[in-house]
Tab-separated table of C-alpha atoms in Angstrom:
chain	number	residue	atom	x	y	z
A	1	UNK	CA	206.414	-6.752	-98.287
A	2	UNK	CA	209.291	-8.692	-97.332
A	3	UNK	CA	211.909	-5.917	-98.915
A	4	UNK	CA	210.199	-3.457	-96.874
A	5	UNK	CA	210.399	-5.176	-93.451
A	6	UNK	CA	214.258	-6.062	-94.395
A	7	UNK	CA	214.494	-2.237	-95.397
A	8	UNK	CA	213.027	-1.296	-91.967
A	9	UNK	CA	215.437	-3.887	-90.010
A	10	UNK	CA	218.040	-1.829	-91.834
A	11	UNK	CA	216.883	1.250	-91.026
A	12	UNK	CA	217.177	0.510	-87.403
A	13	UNK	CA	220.308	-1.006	-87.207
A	14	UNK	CA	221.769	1.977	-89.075
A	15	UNK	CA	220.048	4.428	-86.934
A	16	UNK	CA	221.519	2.328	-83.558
A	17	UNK	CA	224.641	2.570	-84.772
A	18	UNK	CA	224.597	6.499	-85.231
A	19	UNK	CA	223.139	6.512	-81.960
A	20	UNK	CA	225.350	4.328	-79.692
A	21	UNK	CA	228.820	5.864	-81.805
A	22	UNK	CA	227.572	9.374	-80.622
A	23	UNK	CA	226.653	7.782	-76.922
A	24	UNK	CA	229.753	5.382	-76.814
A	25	UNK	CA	232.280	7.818	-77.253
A	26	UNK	CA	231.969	10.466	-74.436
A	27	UNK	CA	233.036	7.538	-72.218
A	28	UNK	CA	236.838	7.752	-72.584
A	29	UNK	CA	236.071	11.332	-72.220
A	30	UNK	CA	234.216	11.513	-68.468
A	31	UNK	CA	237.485	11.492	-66.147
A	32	UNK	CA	239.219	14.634	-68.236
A	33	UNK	CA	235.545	16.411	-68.378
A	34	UNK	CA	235.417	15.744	-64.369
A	35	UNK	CA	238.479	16.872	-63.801
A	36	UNK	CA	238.189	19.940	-65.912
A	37	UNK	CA	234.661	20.835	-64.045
A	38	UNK	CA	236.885	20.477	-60.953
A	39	UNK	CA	239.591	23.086	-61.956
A	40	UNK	CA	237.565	25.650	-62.329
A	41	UNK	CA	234.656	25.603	-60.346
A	42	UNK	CA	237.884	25.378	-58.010
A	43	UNK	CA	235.941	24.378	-54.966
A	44	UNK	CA	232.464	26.033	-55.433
A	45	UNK	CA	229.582	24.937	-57.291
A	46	UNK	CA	227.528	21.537	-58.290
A	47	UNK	CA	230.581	19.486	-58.940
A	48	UNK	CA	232.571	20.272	-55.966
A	49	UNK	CA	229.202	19.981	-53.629
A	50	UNK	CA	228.391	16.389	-55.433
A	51	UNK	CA	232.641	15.566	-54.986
A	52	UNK	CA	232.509	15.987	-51.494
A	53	UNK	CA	229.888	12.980	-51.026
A	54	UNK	CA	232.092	11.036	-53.025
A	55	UNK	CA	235.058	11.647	-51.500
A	56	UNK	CA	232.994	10.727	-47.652
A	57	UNK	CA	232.373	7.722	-49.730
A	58	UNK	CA	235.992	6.847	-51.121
A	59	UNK	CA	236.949	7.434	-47.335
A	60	UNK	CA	234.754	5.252	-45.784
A	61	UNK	CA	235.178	2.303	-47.960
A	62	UNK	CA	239.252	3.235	-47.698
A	63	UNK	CA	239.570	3.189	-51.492
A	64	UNK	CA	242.648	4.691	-52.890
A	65	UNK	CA	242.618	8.676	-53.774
A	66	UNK	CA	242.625	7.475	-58.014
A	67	UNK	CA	238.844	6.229	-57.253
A	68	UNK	CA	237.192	9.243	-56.366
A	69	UNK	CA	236.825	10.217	-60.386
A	70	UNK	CA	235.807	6.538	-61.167
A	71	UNK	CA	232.852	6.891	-58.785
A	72	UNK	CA	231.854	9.941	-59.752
A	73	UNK	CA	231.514	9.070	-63.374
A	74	UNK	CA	229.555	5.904	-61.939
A	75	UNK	CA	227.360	8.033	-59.776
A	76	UNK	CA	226.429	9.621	-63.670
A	77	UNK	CA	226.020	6.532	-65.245
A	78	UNK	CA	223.459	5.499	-62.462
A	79	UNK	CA	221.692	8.937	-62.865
A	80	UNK	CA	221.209	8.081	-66.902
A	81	UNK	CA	220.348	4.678	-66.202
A	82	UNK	CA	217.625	5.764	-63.902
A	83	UNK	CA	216.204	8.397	-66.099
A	84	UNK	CA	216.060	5.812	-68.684
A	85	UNK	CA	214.201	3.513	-66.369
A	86	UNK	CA	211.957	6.088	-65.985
A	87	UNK	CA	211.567	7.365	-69.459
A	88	UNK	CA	211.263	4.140	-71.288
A	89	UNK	CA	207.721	2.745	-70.554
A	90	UNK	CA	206.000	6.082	-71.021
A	91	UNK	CA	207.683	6.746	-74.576
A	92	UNK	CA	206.547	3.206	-75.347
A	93	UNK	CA	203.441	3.167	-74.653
A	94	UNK	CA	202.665	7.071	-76.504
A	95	UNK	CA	204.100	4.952	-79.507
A	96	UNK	CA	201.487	2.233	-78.583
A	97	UNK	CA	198.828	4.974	-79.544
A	98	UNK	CA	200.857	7.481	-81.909
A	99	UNK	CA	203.142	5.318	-83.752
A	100	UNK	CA	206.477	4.072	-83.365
A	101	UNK	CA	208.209	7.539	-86.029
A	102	UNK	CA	206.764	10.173	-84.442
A	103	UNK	CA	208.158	9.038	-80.976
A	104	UNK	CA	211.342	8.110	-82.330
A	105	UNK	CA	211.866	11.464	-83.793
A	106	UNK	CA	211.127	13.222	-80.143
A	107	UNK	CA	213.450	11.000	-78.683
A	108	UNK	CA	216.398	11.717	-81.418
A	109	UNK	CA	215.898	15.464	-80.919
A	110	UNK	CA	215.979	15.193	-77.214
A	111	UNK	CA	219.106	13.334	-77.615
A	112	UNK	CA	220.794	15.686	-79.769
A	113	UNK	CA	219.608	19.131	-77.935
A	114	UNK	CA	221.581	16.803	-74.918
A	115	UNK	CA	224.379	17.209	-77.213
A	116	UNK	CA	224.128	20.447	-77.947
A	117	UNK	CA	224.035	21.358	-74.289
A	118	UNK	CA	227.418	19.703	-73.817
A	119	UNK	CA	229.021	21.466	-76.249
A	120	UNK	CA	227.942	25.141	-74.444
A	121	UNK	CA	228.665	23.233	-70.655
A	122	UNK	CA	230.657	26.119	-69.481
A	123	UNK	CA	229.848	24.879	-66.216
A	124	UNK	CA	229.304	21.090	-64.319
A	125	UNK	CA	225.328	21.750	-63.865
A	126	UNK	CA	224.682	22.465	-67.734
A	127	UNK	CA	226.820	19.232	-68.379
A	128	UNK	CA	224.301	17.453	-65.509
A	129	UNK	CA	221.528	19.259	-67.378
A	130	UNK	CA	222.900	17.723	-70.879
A	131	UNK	CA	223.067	14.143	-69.147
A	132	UNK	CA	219.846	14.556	-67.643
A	133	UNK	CA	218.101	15.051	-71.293
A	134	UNK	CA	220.345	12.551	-72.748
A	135	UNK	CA	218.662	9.818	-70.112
A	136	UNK	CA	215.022	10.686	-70.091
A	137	UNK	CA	215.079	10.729	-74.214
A	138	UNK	CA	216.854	7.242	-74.250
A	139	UNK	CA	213.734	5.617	-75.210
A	140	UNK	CA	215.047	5.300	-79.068
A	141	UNK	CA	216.029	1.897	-77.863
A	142	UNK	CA	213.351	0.133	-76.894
A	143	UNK	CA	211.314	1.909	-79.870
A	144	UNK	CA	213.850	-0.082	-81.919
A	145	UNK	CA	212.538	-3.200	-80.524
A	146	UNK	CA	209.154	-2.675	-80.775
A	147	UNK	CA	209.747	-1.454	-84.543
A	148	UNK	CA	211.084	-4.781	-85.594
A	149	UNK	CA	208.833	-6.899	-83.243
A	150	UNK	CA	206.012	-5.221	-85.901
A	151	UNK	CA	207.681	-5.927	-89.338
A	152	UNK	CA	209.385	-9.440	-87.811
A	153	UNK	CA	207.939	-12.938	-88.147
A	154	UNK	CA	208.607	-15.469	-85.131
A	155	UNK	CA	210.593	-16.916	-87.389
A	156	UNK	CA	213.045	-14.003	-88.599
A	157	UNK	CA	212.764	-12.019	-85.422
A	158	UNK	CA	215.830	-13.860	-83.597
A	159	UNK	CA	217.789	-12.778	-87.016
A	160	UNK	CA	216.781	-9.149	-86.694
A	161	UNK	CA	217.288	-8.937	-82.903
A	162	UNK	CA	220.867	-10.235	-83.574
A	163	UNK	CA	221.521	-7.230	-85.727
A	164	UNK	CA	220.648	-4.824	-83.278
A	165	UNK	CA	222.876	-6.806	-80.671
A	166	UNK	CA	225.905	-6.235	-83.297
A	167	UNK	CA	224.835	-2.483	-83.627
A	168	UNK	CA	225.549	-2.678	-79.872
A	169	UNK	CA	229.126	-4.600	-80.252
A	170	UNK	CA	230.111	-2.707	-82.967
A	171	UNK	CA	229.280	0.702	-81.069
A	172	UNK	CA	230.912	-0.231	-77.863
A	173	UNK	CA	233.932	-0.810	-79.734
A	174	UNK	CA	234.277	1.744	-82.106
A	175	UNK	CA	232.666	4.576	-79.943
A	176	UNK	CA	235.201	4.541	-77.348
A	177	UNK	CA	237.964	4.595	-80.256
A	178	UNK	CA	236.548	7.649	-81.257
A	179	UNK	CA	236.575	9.251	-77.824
A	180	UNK	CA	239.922	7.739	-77.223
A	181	UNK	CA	241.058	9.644	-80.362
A	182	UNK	CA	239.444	13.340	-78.860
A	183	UNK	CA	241.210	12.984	-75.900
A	184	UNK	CA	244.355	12.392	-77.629
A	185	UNK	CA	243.879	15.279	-80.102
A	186	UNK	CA	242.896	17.449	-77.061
A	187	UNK	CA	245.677	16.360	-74.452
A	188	UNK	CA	248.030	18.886	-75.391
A	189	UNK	CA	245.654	21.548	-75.388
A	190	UNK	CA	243.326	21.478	-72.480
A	191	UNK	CA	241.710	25.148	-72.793
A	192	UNK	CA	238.658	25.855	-71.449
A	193	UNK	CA	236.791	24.997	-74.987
A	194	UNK	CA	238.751	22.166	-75.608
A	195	UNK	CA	235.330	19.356	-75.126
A	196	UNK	CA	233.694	21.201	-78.090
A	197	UNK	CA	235.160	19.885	-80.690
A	198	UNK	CA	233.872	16.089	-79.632
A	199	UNK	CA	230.491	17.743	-78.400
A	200	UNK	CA	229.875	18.509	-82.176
A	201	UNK	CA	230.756	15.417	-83.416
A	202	UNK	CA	228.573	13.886	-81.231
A	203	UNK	CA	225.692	16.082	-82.306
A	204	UNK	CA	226.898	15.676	-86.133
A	205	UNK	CA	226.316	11.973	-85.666
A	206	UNK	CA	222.450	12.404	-83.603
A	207	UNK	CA	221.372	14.872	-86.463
A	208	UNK	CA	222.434	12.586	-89.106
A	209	UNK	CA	220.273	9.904	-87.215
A	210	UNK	CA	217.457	12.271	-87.253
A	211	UNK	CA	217.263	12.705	-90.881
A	212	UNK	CA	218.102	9.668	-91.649
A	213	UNK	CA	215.365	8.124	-89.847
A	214	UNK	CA	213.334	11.151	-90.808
A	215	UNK	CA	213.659	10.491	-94.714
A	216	UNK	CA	214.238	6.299	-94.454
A	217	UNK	CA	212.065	5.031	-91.760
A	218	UNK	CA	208.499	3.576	-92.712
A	219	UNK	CA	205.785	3.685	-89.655
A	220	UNK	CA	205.853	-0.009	-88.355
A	221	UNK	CA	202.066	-0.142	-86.525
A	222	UNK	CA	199.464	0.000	-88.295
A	223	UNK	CA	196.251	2.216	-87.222
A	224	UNK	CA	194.478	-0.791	-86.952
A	225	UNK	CA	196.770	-2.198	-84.218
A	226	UNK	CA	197.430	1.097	-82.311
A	227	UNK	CA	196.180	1.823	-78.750
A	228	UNK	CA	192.615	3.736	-78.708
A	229	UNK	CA	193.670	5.750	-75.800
A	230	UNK	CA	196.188	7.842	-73.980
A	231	UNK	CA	194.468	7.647	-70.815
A	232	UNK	CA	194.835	3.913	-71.105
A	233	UNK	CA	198.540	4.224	-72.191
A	234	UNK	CA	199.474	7.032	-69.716
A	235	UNK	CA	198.027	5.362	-66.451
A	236	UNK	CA	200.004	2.060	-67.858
A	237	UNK	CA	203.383	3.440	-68.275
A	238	UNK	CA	203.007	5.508	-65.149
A	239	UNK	CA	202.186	2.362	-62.776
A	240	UNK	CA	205.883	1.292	-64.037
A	241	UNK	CA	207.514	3.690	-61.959
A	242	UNK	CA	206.250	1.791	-58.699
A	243	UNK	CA	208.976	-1.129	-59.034
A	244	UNK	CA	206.120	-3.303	-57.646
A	245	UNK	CA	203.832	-2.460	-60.618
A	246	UNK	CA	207.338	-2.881	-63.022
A	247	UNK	CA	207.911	-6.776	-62.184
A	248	UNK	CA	204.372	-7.507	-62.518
A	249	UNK	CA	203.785	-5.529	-65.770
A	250	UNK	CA	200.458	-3.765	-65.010
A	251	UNK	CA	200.142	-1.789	-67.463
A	252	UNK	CA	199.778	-3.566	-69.950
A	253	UNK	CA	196.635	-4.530	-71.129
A	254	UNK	CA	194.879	-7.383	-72.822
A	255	UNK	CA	197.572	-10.230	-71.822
A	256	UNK	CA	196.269	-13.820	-71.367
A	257	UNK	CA	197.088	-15.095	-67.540
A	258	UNK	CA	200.385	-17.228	-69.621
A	259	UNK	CA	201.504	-14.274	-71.568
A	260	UNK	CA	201.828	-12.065	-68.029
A	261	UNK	CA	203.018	-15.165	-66.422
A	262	UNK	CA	205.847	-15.504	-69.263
A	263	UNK	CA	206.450	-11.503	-69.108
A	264	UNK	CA	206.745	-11.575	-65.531
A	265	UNK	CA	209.264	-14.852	-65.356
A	266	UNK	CA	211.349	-13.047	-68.360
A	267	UNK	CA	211.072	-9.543	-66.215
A	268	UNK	CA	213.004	-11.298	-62.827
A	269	UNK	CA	215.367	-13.537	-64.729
A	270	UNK	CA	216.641	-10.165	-66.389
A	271	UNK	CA	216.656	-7.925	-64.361
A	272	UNK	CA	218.306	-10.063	-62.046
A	273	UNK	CA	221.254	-11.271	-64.080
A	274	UNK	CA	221.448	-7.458	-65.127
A	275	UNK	CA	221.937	-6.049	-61.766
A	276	UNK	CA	224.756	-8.689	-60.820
A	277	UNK	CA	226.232	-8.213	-64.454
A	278	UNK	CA	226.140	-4.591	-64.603
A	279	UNK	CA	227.597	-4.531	-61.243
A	280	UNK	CA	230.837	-7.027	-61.760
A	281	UNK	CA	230.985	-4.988	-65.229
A	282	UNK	CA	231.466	-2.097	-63.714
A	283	UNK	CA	234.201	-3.131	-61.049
A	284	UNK	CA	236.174	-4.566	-64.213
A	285	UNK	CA	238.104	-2.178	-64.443
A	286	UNK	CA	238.622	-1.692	-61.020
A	287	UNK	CA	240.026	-5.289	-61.169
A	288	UNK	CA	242.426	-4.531	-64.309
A	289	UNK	CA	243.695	-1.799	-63.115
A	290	UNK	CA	244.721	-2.470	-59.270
A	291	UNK	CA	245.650	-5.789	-59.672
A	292	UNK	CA	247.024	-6.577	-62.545
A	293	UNK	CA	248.179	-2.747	-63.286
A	294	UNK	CA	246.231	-2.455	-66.849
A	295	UNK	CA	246.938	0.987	-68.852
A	296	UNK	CA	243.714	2.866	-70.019
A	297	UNK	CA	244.916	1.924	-73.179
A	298	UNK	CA	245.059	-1.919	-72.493
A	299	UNK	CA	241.765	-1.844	-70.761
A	300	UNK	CA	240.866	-0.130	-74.115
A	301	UNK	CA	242.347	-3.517	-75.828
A	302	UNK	CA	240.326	-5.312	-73.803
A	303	UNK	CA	237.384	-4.123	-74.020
A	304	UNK	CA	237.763	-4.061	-77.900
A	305	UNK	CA	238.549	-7.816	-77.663
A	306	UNK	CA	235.015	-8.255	-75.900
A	307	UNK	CA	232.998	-6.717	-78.597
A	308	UNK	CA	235.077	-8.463	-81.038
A	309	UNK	CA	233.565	-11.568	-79.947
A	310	UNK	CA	230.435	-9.984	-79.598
A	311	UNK	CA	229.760	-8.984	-82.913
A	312	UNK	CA	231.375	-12.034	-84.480
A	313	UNK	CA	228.761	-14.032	-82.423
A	314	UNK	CA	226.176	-12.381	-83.216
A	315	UNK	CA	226.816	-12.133	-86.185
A	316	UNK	CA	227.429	-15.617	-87.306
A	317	UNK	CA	225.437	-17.614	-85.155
A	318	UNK	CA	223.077	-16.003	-83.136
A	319	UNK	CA	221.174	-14.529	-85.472
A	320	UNK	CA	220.218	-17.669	-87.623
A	321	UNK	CA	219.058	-19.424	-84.107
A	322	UNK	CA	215.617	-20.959	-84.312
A	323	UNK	CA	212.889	-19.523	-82.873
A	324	UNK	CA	212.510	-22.456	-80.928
A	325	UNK	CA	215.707	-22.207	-79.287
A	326	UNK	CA	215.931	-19.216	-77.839
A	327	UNK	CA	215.168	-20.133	-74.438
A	328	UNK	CA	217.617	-22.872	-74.065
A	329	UNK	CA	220.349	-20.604	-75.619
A	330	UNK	CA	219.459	-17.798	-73.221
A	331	UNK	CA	219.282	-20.342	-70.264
A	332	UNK	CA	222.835	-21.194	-71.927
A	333	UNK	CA	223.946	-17.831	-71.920
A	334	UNK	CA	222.829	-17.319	-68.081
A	335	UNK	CA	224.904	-20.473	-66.805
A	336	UNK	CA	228.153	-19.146	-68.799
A	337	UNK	CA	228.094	-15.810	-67.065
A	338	UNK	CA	228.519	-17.989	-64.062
A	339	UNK	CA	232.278	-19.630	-64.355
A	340	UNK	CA	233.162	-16.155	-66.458
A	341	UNK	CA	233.250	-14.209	-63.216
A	342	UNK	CA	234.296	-16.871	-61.124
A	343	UNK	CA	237.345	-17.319	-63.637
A	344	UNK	CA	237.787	-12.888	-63.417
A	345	UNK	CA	237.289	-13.401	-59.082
A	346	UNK	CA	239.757	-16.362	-58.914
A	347	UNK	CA	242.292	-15.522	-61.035
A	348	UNK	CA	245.615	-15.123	-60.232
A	349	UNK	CA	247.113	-14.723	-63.419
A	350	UNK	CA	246.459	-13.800	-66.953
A	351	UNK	CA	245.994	-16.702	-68.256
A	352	UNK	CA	242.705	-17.174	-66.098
A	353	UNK	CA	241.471	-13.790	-66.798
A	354	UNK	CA	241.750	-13.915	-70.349
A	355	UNK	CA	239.799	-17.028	-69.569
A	356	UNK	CA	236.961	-15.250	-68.045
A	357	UNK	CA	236.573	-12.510	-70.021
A	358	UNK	CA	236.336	-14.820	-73.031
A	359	UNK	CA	233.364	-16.692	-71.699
A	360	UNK	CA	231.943	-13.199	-70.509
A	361	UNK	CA	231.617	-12.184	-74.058
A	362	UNK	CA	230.196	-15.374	-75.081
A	363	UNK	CA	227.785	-15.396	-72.559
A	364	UNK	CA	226.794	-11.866	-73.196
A	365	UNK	CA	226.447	-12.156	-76.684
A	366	UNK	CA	224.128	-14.879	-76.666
A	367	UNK	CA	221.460	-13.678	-73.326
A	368	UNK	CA	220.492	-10.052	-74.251
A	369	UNK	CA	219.671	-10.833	-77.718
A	370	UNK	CA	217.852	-14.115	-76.563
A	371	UNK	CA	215.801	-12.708	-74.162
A	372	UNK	CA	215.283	-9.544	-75.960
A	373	UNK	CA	213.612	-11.240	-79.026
A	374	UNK	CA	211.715	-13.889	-76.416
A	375	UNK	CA	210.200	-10.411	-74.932
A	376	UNK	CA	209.167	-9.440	-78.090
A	377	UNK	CA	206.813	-12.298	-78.706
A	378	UNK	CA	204.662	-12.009	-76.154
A	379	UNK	CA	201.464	-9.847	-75.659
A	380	UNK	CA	199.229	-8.138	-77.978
A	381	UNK	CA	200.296	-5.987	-81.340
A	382	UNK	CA	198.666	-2.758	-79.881
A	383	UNK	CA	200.946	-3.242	-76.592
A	384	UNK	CA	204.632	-4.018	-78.363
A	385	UNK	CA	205.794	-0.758	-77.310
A	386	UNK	CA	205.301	-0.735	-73.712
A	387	UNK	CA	206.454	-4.340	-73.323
A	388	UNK	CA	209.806	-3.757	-74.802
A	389	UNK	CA	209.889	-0.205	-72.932
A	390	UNK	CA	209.472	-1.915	-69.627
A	391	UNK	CA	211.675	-4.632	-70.138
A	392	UNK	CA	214.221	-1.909	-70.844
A	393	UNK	CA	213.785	-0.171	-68.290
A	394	UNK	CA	213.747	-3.157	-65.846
A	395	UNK	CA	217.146	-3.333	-67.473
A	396	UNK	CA	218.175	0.648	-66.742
A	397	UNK	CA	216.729	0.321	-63.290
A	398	UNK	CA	219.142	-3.149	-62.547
A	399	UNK	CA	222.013	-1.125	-64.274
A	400	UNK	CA	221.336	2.346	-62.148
A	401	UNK	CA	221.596	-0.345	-58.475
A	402	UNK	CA	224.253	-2.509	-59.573
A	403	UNK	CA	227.343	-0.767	-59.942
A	404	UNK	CA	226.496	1.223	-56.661
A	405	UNK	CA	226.175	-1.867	-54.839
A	406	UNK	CA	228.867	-3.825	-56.557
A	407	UNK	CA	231.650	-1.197	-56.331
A	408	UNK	CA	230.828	-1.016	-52.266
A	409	UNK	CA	231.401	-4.439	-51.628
A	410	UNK	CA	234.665	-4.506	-53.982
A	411	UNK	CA	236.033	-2.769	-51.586
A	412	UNK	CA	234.550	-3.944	-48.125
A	413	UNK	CA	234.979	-7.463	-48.987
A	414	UNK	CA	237.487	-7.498	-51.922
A	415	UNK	CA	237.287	-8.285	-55.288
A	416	UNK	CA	237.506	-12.389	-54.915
A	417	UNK	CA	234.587	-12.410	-52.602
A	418	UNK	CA	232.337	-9.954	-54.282
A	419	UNK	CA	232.764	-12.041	-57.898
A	420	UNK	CA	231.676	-15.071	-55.997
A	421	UNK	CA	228.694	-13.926	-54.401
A	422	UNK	CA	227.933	-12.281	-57.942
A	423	UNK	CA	228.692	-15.473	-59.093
A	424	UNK	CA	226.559	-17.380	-56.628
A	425	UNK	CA	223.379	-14.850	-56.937
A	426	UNK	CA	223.752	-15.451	-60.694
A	427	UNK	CA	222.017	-19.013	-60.995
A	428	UNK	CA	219.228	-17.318	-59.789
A	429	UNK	CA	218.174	-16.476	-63.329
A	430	UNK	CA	218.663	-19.628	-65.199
A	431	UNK	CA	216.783	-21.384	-62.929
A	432	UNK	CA	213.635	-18.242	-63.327
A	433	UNK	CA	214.162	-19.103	-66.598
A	434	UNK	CA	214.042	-22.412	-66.828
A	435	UNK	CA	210.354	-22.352	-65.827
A	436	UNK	CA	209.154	-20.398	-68.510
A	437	UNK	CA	207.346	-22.282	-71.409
A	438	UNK	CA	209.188	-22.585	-74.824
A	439	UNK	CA	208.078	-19.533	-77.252
């Protein structure tokens, strides 16, 4: 039995990893797709009608001409984030009553038909189209949780959770590389088709998923501990789309008054710390770039740097935490984001930043994987799925706000003052936290 849960924990970290290389590496890509959608739709059509609110923006907040792209490809990663937000809870909770397989196969095709789209994106609305089915089939994710929150122990769940945190590390670093490597291929030889080529690599990498977790993936619940109904699922997941039903988890059912108290402290602490994060992460490279003149390519060291530390975290001590100590190490976690973007708002020098960035790795590595594994101990078997699906997407719906509300104040108020009120607003969650009961 124990083989078969560690073969399942595999499974899933494998199947991440296909997932978040194929997602990952488009990123390096976005400002040479936007600017080849704005050559020739050359001033007519759904890019240069969405470019033209941008631009109102860049003017308004009297950012320099170079930021028009960066927004652009934020106002995209907002639009996925929010289709996740919405997407999440519902796939969860049809796994709650169908199984955890059968939903992660629908999401894993939707993902790579988003693919497939991209690579026939002749024009900017079939690449909106492709995003568009990319985000609403992101619930593979928080499936992923709820799959090893069924085959885990208290006990060996902070272990597995840490895997899927380096799945995460290891993705973020390697993706990009692989994007990085397209565009280099391609910069000589910008045709019309030339986006194709990493398009089908992208969709190489989601079908492989597909079959792999087609052919290697067990069903994690049980009949016994499935959901009776889909009415009772449905209305759930639906009441998560009102952000007041979200925080106070609603939909799901059979909680005792301290599991929905604990769901509901966990819900504000994260997605809290995730809309401050998510928003200084965002305007990092904003920072890198205009102050302290960073190439793409050293950004690119950088970030590589971040989920070096990462994964080597994770790796090597996160995952053998006791269960007991998650909580502290999240609160932990929570209090070193703090001095890391104080360190990035402050600094003046290298030195400083290098400083910062350093502890925002740390910090990182240890609260997502924390609070992701606290999440998945609470509540009933029958309701893992929409848990974890509407903690994640309390965690898409933080990342859709924050960088739109981050990168405006970086640059009303400049970048000192906005990483110090981020700073400031971020002992909110520790001190959520703190008030939760140890799991």
């Amino acid at each position: 039995m124990n083989e078969s849960r560690d073969n399942t924990v595999r499974v899933v970290f494998v199947s991440l990893l296909l997932d978040l290389l194929a997602f990952t590496m488009i990123l390096p890509l976005l400002p040479a797709l936007l600017d080849h959608y704005k050559e020739i739709e050359n001033g007519q059509g759904l890019y240069s009608a969405i470019f033209k609110h941008v631009k109102d923006i860049q003017v308004f907040f009297d950012a320099p001409d170079k930021v028009s792209t960066v927004l652009y490809g934020g106002f995209l990663g907002s639009m996925y984030s929010f289709l996740q937000f919405l997407g999440s809870p519902i796939i969860g909770a049809l796994s709650d009553i169908y199984g955890r397989k059968p939903l992660m196969l629908l999401c894993l095709t939707g993902v790579s038909l988003s693919y497939l789209l991209w690579a026939f994106s002749a024009n900017f609305g079939i690449f909106v189209l492709a995003r568009f089915v990319g985000g609403i089939s992101k619930g593979n994710i928080s499936l992923s949780m709820a799959i090893i929150s069924d085959v885990t122990s208290a006990e060996t769940r902070g272990k597995a959770m840490a895997l899927v945190g380096i799945a995460f590390s290891v993705g973020f670093v390697v993706g990009p590389m692989i994007g990085a490597f397209f565009a280099w291929i391609s910069s000589g030889n910008r045709d019309g088709t030339w986006y194709v080529i990493p398009a089908m690599f992208a969709l190489f990498l989601a079908l492989s998923d597909s079959l792999f977790v087609s052919y290697y993936l067990k069903e994690s619940l049980p009949l016994k501990n499935r959901a009776t109904t889909l009415a009772k699922g449905l209305s759930g997941a639906i009441s998560y789309i009102n952000p007041t039903d979200l925080f106070q988890f609603n939909g799901v059912s059979g909680l005792s008054r301290q599991d929905r108290q604990d769901l509901k402290t966990l819900g504000r602490a994260y997605f809290i710390y995730l809309f401050a994060y998510s928003g200084l992460e965002f305007t990092l490279t904003f920072l890198t770039h205009h102050t302290y003149g960073f190439t793409s390519m050293q950004q690119g060291w950088m970030f590589l740097a971040i989920g070096l530390i990462m994964a080597i975290l994770q790796g090597g001590w996160v995952r053998h935490i006791p269960p007991h100590r998650m909580k502290a190490v999240s609160e932990l976690g929570l209090w070193l984001v703090i001095p890391a973007f104080i360190c990035i708002g402050v600094a003046s020098g290298i030195l400083v930043l290098c400083v910062g960035i350093f502890l925002f790795a740390v910090s990182t590595a240890m609260v997502v994987t924390c609070m992701m594994t606290l999440v998945t101990r609470i509540g009933p078997e029958n309701q893992k799925g929409v848990i974890t699906g509407t903690f994640r997407s309390l965690g898409a719906l933080a990342r859709a706000c924050g960088p739109v509300v981050a990168s405006s104040a970086f640059w009303c108020i400049g970048s000192a003052s906005t990483y110090m009120i981020g700073a400031l607003f971020l002992m909110l969650p520790p001190l959520i936290l703190h008030g939760m009961r140890v799991l």
